[in-house]
mmCIF file of C-alpha atoms and ligand atoms in Angstrom:
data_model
loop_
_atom_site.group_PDB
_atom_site.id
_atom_site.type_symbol
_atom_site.label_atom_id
_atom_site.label_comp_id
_atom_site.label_asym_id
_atom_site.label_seq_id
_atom_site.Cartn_x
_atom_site.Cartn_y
_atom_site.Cartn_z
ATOM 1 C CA UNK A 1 -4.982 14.029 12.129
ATOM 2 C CA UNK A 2 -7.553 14.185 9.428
ATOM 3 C CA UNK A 3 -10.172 11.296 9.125
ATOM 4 C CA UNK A 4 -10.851 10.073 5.340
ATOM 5 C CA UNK A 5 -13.055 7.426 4.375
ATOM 6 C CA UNK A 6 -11.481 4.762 2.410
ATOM 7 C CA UNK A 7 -14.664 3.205 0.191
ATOM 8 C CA UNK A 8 -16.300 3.671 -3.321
ATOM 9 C CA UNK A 9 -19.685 2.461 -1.507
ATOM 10 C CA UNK A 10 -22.240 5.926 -1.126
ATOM 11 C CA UNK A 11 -24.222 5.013 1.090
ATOM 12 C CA UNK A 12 -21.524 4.456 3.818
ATOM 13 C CA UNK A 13 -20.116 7.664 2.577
ATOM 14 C CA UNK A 14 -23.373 9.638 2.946
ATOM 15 C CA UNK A 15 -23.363 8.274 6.828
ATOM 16 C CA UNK A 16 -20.341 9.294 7.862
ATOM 17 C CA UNK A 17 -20.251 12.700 6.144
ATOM 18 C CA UNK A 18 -23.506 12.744 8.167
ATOM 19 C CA UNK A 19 -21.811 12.427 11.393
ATOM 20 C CA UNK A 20 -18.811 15.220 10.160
ATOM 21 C CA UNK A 21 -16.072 13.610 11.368
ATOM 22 C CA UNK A 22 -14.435 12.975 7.682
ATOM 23 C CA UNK A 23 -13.098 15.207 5.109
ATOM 24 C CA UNK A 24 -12.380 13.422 2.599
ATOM 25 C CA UNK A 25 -12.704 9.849 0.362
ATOM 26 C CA UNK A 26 -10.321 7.450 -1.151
ATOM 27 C CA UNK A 27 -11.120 4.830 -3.732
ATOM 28 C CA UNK A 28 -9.126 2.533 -5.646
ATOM 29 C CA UNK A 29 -10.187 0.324 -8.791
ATOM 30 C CA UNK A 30 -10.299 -2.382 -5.720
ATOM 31 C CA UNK A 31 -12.737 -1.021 -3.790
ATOM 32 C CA UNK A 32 -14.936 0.153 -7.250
ATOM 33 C CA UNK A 33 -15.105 -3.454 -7.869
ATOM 34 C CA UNK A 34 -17.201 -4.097 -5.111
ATOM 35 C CA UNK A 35 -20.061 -1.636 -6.499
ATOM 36 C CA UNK A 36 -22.802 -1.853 -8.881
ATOM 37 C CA UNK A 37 -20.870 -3.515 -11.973
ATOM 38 C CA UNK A 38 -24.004 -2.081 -14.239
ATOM 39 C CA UNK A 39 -22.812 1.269 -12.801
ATOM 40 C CA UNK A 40 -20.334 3.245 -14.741
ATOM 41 C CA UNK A 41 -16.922 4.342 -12.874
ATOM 42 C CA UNK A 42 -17.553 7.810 -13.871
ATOM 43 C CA UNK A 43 -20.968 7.899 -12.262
ATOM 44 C CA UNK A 44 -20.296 6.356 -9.032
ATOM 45 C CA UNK A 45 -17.375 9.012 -8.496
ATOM 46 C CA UNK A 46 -19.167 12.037 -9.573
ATOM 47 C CA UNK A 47 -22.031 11.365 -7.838
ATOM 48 C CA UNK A 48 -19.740 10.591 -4.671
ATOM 49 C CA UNK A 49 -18.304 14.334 -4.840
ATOM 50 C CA UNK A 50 -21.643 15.106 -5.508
ATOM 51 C CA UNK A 51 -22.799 13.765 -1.746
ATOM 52 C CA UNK A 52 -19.447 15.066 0.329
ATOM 53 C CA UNK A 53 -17.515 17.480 -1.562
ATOM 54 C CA UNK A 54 -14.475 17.856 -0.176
ATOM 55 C CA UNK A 55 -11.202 15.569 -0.898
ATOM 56 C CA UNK A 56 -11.829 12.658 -3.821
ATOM 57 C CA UNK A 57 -8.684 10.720 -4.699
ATOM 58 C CA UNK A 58 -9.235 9.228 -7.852
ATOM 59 C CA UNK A 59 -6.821 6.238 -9.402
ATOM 60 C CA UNK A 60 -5.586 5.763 -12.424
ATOM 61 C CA UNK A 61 -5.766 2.246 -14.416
ATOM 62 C CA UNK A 62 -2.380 2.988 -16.813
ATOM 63 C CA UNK A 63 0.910 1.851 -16.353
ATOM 64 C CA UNK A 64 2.729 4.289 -18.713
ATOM 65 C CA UNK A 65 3.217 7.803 -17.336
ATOM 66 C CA UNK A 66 1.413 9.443 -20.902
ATOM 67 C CA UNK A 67 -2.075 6.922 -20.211
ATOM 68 C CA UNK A 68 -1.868 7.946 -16.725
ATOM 69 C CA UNK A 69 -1.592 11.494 -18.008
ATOM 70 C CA UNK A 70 -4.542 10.406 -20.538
ATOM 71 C CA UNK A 71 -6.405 9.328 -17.747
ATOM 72 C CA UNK A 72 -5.764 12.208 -15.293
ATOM 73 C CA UNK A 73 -7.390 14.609 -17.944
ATOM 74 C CA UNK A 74 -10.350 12.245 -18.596
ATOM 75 C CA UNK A 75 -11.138 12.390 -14.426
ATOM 76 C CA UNK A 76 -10.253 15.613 -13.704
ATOM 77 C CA UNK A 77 -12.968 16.388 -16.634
ATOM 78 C CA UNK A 78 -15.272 14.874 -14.079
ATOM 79 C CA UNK A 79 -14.769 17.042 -11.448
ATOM 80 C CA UNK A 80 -11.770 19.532 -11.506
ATOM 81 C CA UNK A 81 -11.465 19.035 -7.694
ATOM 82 C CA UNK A 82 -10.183 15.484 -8.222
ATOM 83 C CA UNK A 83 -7.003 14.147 -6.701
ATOM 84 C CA UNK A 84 -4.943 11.543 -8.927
ATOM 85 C CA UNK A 85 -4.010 8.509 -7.125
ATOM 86 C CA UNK A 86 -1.070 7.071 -9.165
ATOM 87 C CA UNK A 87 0.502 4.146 -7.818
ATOM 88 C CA UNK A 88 4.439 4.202 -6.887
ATOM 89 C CA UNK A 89 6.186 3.184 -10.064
ATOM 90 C CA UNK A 90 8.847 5.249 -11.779
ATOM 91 C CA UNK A 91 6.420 5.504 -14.568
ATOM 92 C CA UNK A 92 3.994 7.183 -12.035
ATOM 93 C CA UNK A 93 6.582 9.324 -10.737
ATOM 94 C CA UNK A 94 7.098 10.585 -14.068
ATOM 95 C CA UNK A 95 3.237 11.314 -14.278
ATOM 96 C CA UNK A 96 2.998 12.749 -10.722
ATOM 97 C CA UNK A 97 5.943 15.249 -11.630
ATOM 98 C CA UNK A 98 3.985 16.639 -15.086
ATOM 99 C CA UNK A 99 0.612 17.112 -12.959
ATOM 100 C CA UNK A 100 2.644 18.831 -10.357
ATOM 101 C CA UNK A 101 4.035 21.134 -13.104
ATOM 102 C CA UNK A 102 0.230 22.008 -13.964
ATOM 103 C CA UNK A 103 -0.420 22.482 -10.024
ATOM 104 C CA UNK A 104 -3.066 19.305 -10.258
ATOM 105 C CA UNK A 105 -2.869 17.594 -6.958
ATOM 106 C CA UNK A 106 -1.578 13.857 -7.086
ATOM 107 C CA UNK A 107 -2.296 11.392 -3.995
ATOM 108 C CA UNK A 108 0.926 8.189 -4.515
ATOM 109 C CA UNK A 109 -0.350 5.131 -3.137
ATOM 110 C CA UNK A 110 0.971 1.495 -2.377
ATOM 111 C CA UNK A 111 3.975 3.299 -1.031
ATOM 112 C CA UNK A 112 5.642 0.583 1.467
ATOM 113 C CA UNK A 113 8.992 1.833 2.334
ATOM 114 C CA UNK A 114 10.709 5.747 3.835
ATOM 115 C CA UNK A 115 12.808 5.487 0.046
ATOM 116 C CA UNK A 116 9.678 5.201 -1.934
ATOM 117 C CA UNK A 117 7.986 7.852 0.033
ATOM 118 C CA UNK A 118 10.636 10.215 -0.318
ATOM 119 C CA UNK A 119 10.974 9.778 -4.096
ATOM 120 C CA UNK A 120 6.920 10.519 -4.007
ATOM 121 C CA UNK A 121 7.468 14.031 -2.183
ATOM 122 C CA UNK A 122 9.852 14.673 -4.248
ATOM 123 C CA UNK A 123 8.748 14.027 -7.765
ATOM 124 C CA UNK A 124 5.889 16.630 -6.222
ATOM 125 C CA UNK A 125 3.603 14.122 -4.739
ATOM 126 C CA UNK A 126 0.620 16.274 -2.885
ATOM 127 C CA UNK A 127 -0.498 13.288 -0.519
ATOM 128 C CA UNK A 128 1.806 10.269 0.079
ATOM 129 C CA UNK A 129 -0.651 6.847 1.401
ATOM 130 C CA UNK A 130 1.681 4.452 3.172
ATOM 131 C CA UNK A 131 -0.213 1.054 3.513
ATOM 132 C CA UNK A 132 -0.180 -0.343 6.750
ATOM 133 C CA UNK A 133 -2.227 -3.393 7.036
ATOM 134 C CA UNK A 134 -0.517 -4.670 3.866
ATOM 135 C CA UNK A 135 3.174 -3.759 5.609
ATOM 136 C CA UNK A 136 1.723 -5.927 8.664
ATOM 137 C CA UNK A 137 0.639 -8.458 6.666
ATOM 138 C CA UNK A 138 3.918 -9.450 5.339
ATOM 139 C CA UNK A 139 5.668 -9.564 9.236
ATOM 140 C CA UNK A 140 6.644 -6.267 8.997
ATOM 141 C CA UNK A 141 6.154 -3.361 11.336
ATOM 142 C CA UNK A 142 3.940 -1.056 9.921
ATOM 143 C CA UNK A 143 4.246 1.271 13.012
ATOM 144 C CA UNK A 144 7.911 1.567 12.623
ATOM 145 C CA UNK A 145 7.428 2.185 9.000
ATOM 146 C CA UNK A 146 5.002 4.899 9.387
ATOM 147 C CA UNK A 147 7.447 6.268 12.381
ATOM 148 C CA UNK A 148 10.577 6.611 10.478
ATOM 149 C CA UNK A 149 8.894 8.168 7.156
ATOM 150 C CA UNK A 150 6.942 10.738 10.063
ATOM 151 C CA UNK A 151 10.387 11.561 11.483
ATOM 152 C CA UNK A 152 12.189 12.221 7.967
ATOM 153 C CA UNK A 153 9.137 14.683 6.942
ATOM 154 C CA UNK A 154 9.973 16.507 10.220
ATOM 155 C CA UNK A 155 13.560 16.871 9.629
ATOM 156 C CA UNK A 156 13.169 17.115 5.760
ATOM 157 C CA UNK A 157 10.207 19.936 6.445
ATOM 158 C CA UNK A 158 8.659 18.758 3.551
ATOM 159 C CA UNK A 159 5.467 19.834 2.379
ATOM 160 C CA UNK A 160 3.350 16.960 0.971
ATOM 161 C CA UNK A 161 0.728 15.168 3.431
ATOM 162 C CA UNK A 162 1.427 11.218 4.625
ATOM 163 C CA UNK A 163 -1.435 9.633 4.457
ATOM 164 C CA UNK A 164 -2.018 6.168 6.758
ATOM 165 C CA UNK A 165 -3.795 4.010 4.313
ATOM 166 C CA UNK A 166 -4.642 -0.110 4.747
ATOM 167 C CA UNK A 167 -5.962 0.581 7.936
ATOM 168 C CA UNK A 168 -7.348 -2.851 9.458
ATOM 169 C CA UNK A 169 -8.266 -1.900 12.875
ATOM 170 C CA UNK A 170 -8.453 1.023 15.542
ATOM 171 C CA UNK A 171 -5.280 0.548 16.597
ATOM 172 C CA UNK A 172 -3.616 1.234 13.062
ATOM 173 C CA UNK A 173 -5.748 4.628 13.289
ATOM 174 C CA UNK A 174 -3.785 5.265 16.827
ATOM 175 C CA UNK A 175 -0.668 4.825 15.596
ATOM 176 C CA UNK A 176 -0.773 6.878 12.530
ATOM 177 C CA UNK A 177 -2.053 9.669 15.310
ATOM 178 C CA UNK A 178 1.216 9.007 17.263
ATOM 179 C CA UNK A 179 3.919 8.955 14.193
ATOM 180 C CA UNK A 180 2.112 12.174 13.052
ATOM 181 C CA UNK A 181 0.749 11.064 10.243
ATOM 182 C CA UNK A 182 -1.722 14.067 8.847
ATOM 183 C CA UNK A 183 -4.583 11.749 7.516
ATOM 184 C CA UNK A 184 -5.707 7.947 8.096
ATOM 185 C CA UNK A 185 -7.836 6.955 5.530
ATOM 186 C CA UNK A 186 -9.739 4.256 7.078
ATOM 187 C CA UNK A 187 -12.602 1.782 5.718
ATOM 188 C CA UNK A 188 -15.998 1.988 7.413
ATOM 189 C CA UNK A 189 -16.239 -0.885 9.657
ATOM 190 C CA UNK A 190 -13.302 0.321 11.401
ATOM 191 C CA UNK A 191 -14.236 3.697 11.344
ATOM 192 C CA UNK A 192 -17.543 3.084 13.157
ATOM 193 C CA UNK A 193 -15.946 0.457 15.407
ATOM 194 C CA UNK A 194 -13.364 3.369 16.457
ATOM 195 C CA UNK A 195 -16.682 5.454 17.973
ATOM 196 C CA UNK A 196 -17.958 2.306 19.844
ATOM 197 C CA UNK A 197 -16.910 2.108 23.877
ATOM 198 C CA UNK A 198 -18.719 -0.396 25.740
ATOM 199 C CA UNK A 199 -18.706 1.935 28.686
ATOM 200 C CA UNK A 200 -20.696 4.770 26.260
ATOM 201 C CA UNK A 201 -23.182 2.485 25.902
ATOM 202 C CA UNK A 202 -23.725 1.511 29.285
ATOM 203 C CA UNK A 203 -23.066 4.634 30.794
ATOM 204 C CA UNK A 204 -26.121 5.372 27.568
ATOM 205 C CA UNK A 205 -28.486 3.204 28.525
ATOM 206 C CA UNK A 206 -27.948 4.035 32.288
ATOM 207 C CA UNK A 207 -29.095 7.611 31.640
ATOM 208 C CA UNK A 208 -31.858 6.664 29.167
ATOM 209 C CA UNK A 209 -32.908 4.478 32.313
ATOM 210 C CA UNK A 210 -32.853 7.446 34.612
ATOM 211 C CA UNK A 211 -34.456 9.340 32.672
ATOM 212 C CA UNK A 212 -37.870 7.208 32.030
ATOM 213 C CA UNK A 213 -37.874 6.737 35.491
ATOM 214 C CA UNK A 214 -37.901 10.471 36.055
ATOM 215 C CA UNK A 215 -40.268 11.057 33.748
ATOM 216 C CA UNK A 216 -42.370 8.183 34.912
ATOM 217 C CA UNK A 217 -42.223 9.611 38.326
ATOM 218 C CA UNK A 218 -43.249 13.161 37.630
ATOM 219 C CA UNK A 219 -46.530 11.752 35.143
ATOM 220 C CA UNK A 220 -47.137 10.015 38.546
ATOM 221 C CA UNK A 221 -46.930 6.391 37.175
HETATM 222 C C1 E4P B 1 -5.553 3.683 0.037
HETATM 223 O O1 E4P B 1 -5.882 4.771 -0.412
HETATM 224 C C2 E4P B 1 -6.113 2.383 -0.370
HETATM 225 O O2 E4P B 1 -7.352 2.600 -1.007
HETATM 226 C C3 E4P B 1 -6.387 1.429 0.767
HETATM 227 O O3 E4P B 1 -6.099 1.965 2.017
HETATM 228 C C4 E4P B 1 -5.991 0.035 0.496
HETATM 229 O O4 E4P B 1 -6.150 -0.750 1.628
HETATM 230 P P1 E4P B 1 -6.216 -2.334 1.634
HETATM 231 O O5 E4P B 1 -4.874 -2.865 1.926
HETATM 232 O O6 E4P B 1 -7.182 -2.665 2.737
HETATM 233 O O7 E4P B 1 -6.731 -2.766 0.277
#
């Protein structure tokens, strides 16, 4: 399972792309917000491709399948790389089925249910982001969400990539490993928290330990 990072924020980006453990970054108007207002959206995005490269989903604002189309053009004149995050309405299916007609990748997010994400794959949806956290939040089972739409893309042997999104917490991330989900795209407290053992860092600072005292032994201290 692929490891995206779900932020707009660069600096977190920068780190983690750092360690190599991501390939890609999801943003949403959302978690834009939560930047530099004085910043321009354009900016913040180009200069995020700028820093990792690799795969940029990119959301559209419009409700109407020709703005979203509008605003697909305006982004992907940006960076041509861009994936188009259109949220699951039918007027986003409709938008998501032109770009797949011009072979322009399309990532369909706030998809809650295995109906919705099989009207995504098949409208040509490239990436389908099932929200978990949200699913949870509303006393549902997001595990047995993200199980059953797993099990009809192995049956179906369809092509596009399920994406966990609204991860909240490492165990979200180990689920979305067990359905078979290809990518969790996961916000960067939890991704750091899912590196952290307490026994690493004892079984760390046991060796550092060990080590001194070698060294502190062979300088004859
Ligand atoms: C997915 O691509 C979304 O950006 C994201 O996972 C939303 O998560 P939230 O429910 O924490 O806002």
């Amino acid at each position: 399972m692929e490891l995206y990072i779900d932020t707009a924020n660069l600096s977190h980006i920068r780190e983690c792309a750092s360690y190599g453990f991501i390939s890609g970054v999801t943003t949403n108007p959302s978690l834009l917000a939560k930047e530099d207002p004085k910043k321009d959206v354009k900016d913040i995005i180009k200069e995020i491709y700028a820093t990792v490269g690799g795969h940029l989903s990119v959301e559209v604002n419009s409700l109407k399948t020709d703005e979203m189309l509008k605003e697909a053009e305006d982004i992907l004149s940006w960076f041509p790389e861009a994936t188009i995050k259109i949220p699951m309405l039918p007027s986003g299916l409709g938008a998501v089925s032109e770009l797949a007609k011009r072979g322009i990748p399309t990532n369909v997010t706030l998809v809650f249910s295995p109906t919705q994400a099989i009207a995504a794959n098949n409208a040509g949806a490239t990436y389908v982001s099932v929200f978990m956290g949200r699913l949870d939040d509303i006393g549902m089972n997001s595990s047995d969400v993200l199980d059953d739409i797993c099990e009809i893309w192995n049956v179906n042997e369809y092509d596009s990539s399920i994406i966990a999104a609204s991860i909240r917490h490492p165990m979200h991330l180990l689920d979305a490993a067990r359905s078979g989900a290809h990518i969790s795209t996961v916000p960067y407290n939890v991704l750091m928290q899912s590196l952290k053992h307490p026994l690493t860092d004892s079984g760390v600072a046991a060796f550092v330990a060990d080590y001194e005292k070698m060294k502190a032994a062979k300088a004859g201290k």
